[in-house]
CSV table of C-alpha atoms and ligand atoms in Angstrom, one decimal:
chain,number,residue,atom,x,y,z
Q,1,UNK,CA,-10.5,-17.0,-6.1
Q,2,UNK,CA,-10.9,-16.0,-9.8
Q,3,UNK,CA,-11.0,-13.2,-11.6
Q,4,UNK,CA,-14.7,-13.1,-10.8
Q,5,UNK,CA,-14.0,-12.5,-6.9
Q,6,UNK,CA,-11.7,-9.6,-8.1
Q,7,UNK,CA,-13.1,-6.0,-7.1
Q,8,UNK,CA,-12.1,-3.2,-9.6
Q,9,UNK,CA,-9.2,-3.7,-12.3
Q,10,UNK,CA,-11.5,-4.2,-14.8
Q,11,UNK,CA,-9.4,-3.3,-17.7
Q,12,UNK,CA,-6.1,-5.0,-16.6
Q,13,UNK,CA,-8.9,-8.5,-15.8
Q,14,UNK,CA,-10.1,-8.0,-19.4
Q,15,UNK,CA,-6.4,-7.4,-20.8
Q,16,UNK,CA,-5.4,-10.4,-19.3
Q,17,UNK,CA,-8.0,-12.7,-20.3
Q,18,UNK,CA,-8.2,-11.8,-24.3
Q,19,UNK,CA,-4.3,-12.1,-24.1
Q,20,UNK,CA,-4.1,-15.8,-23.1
Q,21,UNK,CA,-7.4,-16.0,-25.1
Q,22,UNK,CA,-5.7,-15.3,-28.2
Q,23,UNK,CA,-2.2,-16.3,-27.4
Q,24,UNK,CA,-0.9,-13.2,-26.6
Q,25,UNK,CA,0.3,-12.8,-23.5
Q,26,UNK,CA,3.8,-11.3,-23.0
Q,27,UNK,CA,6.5,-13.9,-21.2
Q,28,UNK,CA,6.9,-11.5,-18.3
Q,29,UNK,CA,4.6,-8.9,-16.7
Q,30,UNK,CA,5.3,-6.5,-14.3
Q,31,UNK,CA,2.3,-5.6,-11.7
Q,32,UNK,CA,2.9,-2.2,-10.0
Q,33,UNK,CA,0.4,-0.6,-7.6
Q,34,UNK,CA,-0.4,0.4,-3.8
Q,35,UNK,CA,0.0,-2.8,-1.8
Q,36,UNK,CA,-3.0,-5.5,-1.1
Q,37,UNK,CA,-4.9,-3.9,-3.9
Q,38,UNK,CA,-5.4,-7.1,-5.8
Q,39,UNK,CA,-2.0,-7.5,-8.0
Q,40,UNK,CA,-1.1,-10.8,-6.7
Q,41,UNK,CA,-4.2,-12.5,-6.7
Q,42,UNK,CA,-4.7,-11.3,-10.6
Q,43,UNK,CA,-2.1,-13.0,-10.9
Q,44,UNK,CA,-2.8,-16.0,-9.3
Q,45,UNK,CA,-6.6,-15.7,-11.4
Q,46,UNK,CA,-4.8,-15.5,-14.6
Q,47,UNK,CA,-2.4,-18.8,-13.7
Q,48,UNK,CA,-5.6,-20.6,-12.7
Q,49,UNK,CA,-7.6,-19.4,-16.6
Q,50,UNK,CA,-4.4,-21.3,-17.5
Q,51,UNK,CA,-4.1,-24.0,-16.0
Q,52,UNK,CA,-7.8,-24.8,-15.2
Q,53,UNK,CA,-9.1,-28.1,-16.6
Q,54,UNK,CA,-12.4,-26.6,-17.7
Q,55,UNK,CA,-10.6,-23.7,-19.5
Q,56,UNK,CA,-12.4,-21.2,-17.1
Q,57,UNK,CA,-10.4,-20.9,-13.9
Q,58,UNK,CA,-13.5,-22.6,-12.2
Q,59,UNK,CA,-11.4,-22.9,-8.9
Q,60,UNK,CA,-13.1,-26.3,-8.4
Q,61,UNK,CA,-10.8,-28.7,-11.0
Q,62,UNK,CA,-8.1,-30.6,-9.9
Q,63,UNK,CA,-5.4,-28.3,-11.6
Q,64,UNK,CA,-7.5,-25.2,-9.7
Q,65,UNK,CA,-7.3,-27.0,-6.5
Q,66,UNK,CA,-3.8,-28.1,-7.1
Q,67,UNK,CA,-3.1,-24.2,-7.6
Q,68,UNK,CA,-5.2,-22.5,-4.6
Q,69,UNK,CA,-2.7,-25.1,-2.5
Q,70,UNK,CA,0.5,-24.3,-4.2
Q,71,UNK,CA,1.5,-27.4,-5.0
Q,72,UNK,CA,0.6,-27.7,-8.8
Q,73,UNK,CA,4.1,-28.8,-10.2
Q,74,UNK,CA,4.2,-26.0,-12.9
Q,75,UNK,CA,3.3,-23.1,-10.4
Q,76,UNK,CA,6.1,-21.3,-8.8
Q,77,UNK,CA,5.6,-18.6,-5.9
Q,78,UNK,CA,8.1,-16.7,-4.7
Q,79,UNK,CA,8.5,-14.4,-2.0
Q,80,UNK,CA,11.0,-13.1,0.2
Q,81,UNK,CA,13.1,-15.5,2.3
Q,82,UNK,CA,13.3,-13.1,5.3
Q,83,UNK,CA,13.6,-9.1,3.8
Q,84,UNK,CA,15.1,-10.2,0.7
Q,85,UNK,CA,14.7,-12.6,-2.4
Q,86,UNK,CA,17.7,-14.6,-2.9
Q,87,UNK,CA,20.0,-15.9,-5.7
Q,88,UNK,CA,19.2,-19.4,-4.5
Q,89,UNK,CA,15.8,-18.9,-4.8
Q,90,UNK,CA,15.7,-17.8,-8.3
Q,91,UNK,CA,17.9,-20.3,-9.6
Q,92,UNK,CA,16.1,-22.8,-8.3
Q,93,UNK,CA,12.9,-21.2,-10.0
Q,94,UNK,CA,15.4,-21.1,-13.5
Q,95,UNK,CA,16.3,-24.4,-13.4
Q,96,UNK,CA,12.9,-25.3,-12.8
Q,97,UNK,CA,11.5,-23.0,-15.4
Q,98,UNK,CA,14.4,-24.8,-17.5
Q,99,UNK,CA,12.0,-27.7,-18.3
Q,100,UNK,CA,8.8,-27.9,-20.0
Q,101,UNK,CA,5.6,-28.1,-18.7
Q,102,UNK,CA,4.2,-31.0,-16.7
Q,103,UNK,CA,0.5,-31.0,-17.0
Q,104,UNK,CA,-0.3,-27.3,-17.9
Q,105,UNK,CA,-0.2,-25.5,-21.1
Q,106,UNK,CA,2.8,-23.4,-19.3
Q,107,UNK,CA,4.9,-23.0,-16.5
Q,108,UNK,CA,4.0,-20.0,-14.0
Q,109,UNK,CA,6.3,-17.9,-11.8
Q,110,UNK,CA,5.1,-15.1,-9.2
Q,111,UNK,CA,7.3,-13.5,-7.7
Q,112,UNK,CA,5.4,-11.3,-5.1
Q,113,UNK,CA,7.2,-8.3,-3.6
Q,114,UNK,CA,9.7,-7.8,-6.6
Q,115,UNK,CA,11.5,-5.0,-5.0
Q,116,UNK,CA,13.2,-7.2,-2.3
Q,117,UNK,CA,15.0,-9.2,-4.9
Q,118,UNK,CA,18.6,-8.1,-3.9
Q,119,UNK,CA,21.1,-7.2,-6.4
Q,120,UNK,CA,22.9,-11.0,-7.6
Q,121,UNK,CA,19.2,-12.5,-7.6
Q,122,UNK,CA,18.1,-9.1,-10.0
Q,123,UNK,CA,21.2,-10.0,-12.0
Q,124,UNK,CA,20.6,-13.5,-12.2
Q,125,UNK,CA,16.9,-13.0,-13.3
Q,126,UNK,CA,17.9,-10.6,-16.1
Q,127,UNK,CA,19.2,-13.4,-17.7
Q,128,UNK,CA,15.8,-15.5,-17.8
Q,129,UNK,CA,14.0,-12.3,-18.9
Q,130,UNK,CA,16.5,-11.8,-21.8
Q,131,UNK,CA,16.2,-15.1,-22.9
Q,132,UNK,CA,13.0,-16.1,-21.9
Q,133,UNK,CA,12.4,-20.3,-22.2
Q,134,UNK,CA,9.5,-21.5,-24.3
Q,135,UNK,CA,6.4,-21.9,-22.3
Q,136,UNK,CA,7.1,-19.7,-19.3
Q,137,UNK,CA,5.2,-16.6,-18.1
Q,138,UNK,CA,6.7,-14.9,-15.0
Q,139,UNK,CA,5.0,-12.3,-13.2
Q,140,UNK,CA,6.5,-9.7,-11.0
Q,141,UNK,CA,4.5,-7.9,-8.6
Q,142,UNK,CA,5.8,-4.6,-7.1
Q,143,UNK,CA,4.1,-1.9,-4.5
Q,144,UNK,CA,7.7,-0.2,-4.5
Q,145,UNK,CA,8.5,0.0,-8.6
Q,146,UNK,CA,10.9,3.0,-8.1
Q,147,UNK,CA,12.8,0.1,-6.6
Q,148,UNK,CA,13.4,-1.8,-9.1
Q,149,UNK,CA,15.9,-2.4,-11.5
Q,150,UNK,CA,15.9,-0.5,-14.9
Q,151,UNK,CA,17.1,-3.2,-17.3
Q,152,UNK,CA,14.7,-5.2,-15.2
Q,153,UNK,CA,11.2,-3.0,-15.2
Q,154,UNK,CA,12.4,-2.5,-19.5
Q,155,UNK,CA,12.2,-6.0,-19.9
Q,156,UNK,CA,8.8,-6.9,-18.5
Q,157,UNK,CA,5.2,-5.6,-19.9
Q,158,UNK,CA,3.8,-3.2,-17.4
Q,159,UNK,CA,0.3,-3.5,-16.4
Q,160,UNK,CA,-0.2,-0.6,-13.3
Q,161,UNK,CA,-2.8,-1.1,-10.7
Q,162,UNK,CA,-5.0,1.6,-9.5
Q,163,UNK,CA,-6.2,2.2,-5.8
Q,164,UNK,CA,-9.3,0.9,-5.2
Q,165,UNK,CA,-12.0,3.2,-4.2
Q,166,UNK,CA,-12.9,4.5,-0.4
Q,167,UNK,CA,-16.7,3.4,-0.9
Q,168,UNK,CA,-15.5,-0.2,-2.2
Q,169,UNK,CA,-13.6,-0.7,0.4
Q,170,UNK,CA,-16.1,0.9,3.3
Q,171,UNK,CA,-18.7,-1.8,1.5
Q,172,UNK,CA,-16.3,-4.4,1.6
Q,173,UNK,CA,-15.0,-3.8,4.8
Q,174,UNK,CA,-18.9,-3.1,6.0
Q,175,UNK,CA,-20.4,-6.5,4.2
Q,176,UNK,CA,-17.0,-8.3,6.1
Q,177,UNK,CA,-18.5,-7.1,9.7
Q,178,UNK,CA,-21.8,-8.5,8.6
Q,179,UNK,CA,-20.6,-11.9,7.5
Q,180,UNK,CA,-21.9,-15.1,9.5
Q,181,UNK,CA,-18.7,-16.9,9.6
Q,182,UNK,CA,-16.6,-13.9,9.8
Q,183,UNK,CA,-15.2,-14.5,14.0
Q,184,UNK,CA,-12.6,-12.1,13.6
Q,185,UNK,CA,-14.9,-9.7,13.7
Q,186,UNK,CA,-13.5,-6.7,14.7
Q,187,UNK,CA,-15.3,-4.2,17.5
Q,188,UNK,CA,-13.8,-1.0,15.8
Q,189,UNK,CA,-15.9,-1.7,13.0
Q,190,UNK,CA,-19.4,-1.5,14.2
Q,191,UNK,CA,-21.1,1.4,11.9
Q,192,UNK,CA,-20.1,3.2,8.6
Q,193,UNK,CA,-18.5,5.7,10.1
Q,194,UNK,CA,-15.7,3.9,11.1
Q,195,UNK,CA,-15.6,1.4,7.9
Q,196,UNK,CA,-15.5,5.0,6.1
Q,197,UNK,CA,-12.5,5.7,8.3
Q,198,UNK,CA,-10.7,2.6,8.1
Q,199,UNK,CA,-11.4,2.8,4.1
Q,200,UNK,CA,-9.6,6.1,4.1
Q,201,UNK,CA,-7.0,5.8,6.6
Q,202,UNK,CA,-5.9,2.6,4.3
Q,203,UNK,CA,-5.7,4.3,1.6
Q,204,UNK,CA,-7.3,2.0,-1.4
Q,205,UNK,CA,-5.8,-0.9,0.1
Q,206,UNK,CA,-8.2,-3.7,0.5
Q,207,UNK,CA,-5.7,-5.8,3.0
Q,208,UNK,CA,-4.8,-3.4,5.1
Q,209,UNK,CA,-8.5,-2.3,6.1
Q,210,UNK,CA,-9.3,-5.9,6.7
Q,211,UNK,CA,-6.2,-6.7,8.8
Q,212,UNK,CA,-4.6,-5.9,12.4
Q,213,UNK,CA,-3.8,-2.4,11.3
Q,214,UNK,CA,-7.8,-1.2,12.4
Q,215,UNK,CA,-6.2,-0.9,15.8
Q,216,UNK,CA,-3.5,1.0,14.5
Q,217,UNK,CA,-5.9,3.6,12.6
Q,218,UNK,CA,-7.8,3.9,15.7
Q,219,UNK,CA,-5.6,4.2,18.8
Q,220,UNK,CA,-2.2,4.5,17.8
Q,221,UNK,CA,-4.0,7.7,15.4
Q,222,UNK,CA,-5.5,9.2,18.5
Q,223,UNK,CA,-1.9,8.5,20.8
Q,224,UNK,CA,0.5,9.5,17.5
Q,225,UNK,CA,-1.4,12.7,16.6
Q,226,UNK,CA,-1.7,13.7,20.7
Q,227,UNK,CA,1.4,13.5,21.0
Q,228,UNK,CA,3.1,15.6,18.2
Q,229,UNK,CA,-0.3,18.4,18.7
Q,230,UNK,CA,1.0,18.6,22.4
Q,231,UNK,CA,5.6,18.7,21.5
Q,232,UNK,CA,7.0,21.9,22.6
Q,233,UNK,CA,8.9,23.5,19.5
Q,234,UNK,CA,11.5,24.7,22.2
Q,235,UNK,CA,12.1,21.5,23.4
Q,236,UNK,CA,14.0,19.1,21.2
Q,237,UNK,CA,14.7,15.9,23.4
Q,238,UNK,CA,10.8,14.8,23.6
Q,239,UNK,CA,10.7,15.6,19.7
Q,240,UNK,CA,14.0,13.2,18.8
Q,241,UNK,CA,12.4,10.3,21.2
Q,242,UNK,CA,8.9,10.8,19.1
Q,243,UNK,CA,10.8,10.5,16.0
Q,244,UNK,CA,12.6,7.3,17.1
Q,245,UNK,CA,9.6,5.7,18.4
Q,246,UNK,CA,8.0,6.2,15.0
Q,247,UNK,CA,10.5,5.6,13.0
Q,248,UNK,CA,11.5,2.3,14.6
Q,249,UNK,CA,7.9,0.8,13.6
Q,250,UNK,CA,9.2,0.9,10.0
Q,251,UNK,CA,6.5,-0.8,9.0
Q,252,UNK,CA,3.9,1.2,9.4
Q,253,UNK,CA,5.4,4.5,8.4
Q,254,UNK,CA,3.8,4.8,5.4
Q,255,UNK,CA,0.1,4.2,7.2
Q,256,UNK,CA,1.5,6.7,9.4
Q,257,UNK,CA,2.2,9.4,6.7
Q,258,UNK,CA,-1.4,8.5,5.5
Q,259,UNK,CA,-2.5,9.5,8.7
Q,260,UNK,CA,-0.9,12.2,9.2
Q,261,UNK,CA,-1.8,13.3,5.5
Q,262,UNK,CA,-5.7,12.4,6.6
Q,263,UNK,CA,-5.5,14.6,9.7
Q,264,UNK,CA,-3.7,18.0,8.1
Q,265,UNK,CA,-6.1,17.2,5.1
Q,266,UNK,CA,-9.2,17.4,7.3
Q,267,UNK,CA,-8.2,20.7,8.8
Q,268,UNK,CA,-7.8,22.2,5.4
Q,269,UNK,CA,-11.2,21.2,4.3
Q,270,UNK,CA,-12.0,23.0,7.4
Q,271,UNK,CA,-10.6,26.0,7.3
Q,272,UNK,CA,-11.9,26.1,3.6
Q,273,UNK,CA,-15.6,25.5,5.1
Q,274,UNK,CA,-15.6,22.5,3.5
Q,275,UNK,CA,-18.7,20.2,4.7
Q,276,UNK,CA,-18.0,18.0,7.5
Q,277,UNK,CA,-19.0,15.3,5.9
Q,278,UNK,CA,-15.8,15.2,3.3
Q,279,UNK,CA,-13.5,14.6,6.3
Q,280,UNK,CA,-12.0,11.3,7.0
Q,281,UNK,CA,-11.2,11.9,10.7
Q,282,UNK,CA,-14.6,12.5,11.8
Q,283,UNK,CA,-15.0,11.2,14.8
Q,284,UNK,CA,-12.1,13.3,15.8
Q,285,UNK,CA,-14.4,16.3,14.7
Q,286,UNK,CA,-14.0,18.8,17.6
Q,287,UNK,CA,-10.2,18.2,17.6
Q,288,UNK,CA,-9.4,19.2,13.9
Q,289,UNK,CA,-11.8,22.2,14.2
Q,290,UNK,CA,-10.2,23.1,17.8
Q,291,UNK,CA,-6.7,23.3,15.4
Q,292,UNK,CA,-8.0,24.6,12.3
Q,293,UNK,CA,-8.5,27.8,14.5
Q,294,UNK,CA,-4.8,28.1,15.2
Q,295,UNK,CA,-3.8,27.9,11.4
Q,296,UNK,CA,-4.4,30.2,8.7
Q,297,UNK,CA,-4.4,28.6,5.0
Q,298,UNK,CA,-0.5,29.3,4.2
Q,299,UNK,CA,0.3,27.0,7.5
Q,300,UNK,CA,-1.5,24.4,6.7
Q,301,UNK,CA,-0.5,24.3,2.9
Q,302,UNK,CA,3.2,24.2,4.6
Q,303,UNK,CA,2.3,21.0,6.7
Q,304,UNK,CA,0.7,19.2,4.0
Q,305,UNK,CA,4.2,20.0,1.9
Q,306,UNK,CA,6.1,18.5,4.6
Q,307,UNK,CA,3.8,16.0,5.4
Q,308,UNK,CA,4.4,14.7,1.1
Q,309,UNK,CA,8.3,15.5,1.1
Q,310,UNK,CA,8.5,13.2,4.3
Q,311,UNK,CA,6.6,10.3,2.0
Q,312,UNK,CA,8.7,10.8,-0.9
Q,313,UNK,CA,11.9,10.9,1.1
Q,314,UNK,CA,10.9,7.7,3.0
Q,315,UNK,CA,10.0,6.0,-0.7
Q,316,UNK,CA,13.7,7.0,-1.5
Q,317,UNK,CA,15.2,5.3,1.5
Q,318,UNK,CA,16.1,8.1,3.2
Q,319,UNK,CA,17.0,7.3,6.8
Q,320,UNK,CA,13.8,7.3,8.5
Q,321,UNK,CA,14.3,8.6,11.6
Q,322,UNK,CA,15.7,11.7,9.9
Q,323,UNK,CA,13.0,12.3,7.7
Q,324,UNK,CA,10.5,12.2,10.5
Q,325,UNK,CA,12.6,14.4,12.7
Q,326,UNK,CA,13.0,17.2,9.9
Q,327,UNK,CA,8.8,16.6,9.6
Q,328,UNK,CA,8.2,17.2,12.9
Q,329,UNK,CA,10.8,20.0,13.2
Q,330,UNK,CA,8.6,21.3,10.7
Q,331,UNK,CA,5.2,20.6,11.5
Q,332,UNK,CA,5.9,22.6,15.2
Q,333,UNK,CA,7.6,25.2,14.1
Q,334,UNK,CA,5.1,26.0,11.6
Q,335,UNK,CA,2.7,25.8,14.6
Q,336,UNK,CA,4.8,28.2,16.7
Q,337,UNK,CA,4.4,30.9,14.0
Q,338,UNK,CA,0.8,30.2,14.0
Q,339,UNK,CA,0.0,30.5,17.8
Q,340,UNK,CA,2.3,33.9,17.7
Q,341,UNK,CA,0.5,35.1,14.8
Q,342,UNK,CA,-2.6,34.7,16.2
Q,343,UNK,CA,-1.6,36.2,19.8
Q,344,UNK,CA,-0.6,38.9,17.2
Q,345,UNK,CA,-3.8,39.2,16.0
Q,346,UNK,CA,-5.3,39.0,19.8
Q,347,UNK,CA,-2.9,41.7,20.8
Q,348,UNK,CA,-4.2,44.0,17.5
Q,349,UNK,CA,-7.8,43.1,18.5
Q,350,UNK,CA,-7.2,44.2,22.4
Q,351,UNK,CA,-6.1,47.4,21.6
S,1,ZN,ZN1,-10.6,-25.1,-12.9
């Protein structure tokens, strides 16, 4: 993998490349962007343009190898040790980073998923990116910069990653199906229609539409968004125990929310006589139209406004389980003054 096998991020690849061309680069960069967009291997494309024998990141040079293997001795990864990064982990890295350079022309530091770096390793790094050592490049890569420290993100040159497009990604994930020595092939992902709904659902992010989560866009879509179309605004139990379920899968909230942001989307485009063929959820066609009759355009605007406040709240680390609660307090009630507004209209209509 070189910067070559890199989709998109054209300007930050080109950035990159004149910078260590012309002895530029800054001693610390901070990715930022959507996860599995890319950051991290740009990163690891710009250690191997460094360290690469043939000056060109060729992949097939010793010092490439050495680095696709992690185990060139001036190439540091690190990640979290469990949910967090630890102090021990960065002084190692510091101590290491402490010395010159073995064999390449510096000494390389990832540290992937920034955000989980609790508060003594933050502190401790500080240091290193006050004082930066001679020789040293360290690159932090975040999905969740809000997260990070202040004195930490002011320190660091900032090079944000954009989402990468739904068509890439369909092709991608399409070209992926189609691939000879591809036997995880997945059977969700026969025709374009579904790579177009995988490519939307994951919203820009390359390793989510390649990994598990298809079944999650598929069934747990159909069972998540069954079950909240068919809760009962007047009864409250099966509405906490929903929000429980789904907030317990902490991972996947935020595909949820996308979901859920797809869905409400879809009947909005709908109710706006929008073509069909701009929705995501398509092959749930006759369901979103089947709903779009019960809202009117203010309803829907209202979902879609809880739908976004729920993302931002969850982004804040806001107890989860709370914000979906409040969401789908929100999202039924809406849907009770809906239905009675259009028995309303009925009732007008009758007489
Ligand atoms: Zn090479």
């Amino acid at each position: 993998m070189n910067f070559a096998h890199i989709l998109g991020h054209d300007h930050q690849k080109e950035q990159l490349k004149q910078a260590w061309k012309s002895r530029r680069l800054a001693h610390a960069y901070l990715f930022t962007g959507a996860d599995g967009i890319g950051k991290k291997l740009m990163a690891v494309a710009l250690s191997k343009l460094i360290f690469c024998d043939q000056h060109s990141g060729c992949g097939t040079c010793t010092a490439c190898r050495r680095l696709e293997h992690n185990n060139h001795p001036d190439f540091y990864l690190l990640e979290p040790d469990g949910t967090q990064i630890k102090i021990d982990q960065v002084r190692h890295v510091q101590q290491e980073l402490s010395h010159p350079p073995i064999s390449a022309p510096l000494r390389v530091c990832i540290i992937d998923n920034a955000e989980r770096l609790n508060a003594a390793a933050s502190n401790a790094l500080l240091k290193t990116l006050e004082e930066p050592r001679p020789n040293t490049l360290i690159i932090l890569i975040s999905a969740h910069y809000e997260q990070l420290l202040d004195t930490i993100k002011s320190r660091c040159q900032q090079l944000p990653f954009a989402r990468l497009k739904q068509q890439t990604v369909a092709d991608i994930i399409t070209a992926h199906n189609h691939s000879d020595d591809n036997t995880e092939c997945n059977s969700l992902q026969k025709n374009s229609n579904q790579a177009n709904i995988i490519a939307a659902l994951a919203a820009g992010s390359l390793k989510k539409a390649l990994s598990s989560n298809q079944e999650f866009f598929f069934e747990q879509r159909y069972n998540t968004l069954n079950a909240i179309n068919t809760l009962n605004p007047n009864s409250v139990v099966p509405m906490l125990e929903l929000a429980e379920k789904l907030a317990n899968d902490k991972d996947r909230l935020e595909d949820l929310i996308w979901i859920l942001l797809s869905y409400y989307r879809d009947i909005f485009l709908i109710i706006n006589r929008a073509s069909p063929t701009l929705l995501t959820n398509i092959d749930m066609l006759q369901q979103v139209q089947h709903q779009a009759a019960n809202e009117t355009p203010i309803s829907i605007q209202h979902k879609l406004s809880a739908i976004i406040e729920c993302q931002f709240q969850i982004t804040r680390n806001v107890n989860p389980q709370l914000a979906i609660e409040v969401l789908l307090i929100r999202l039924t009630k809406q849907l009770q003054e809906t239905v009675s507004l259009t028995n309303r209209k009925t009732q007008i209509k009758t007489f």
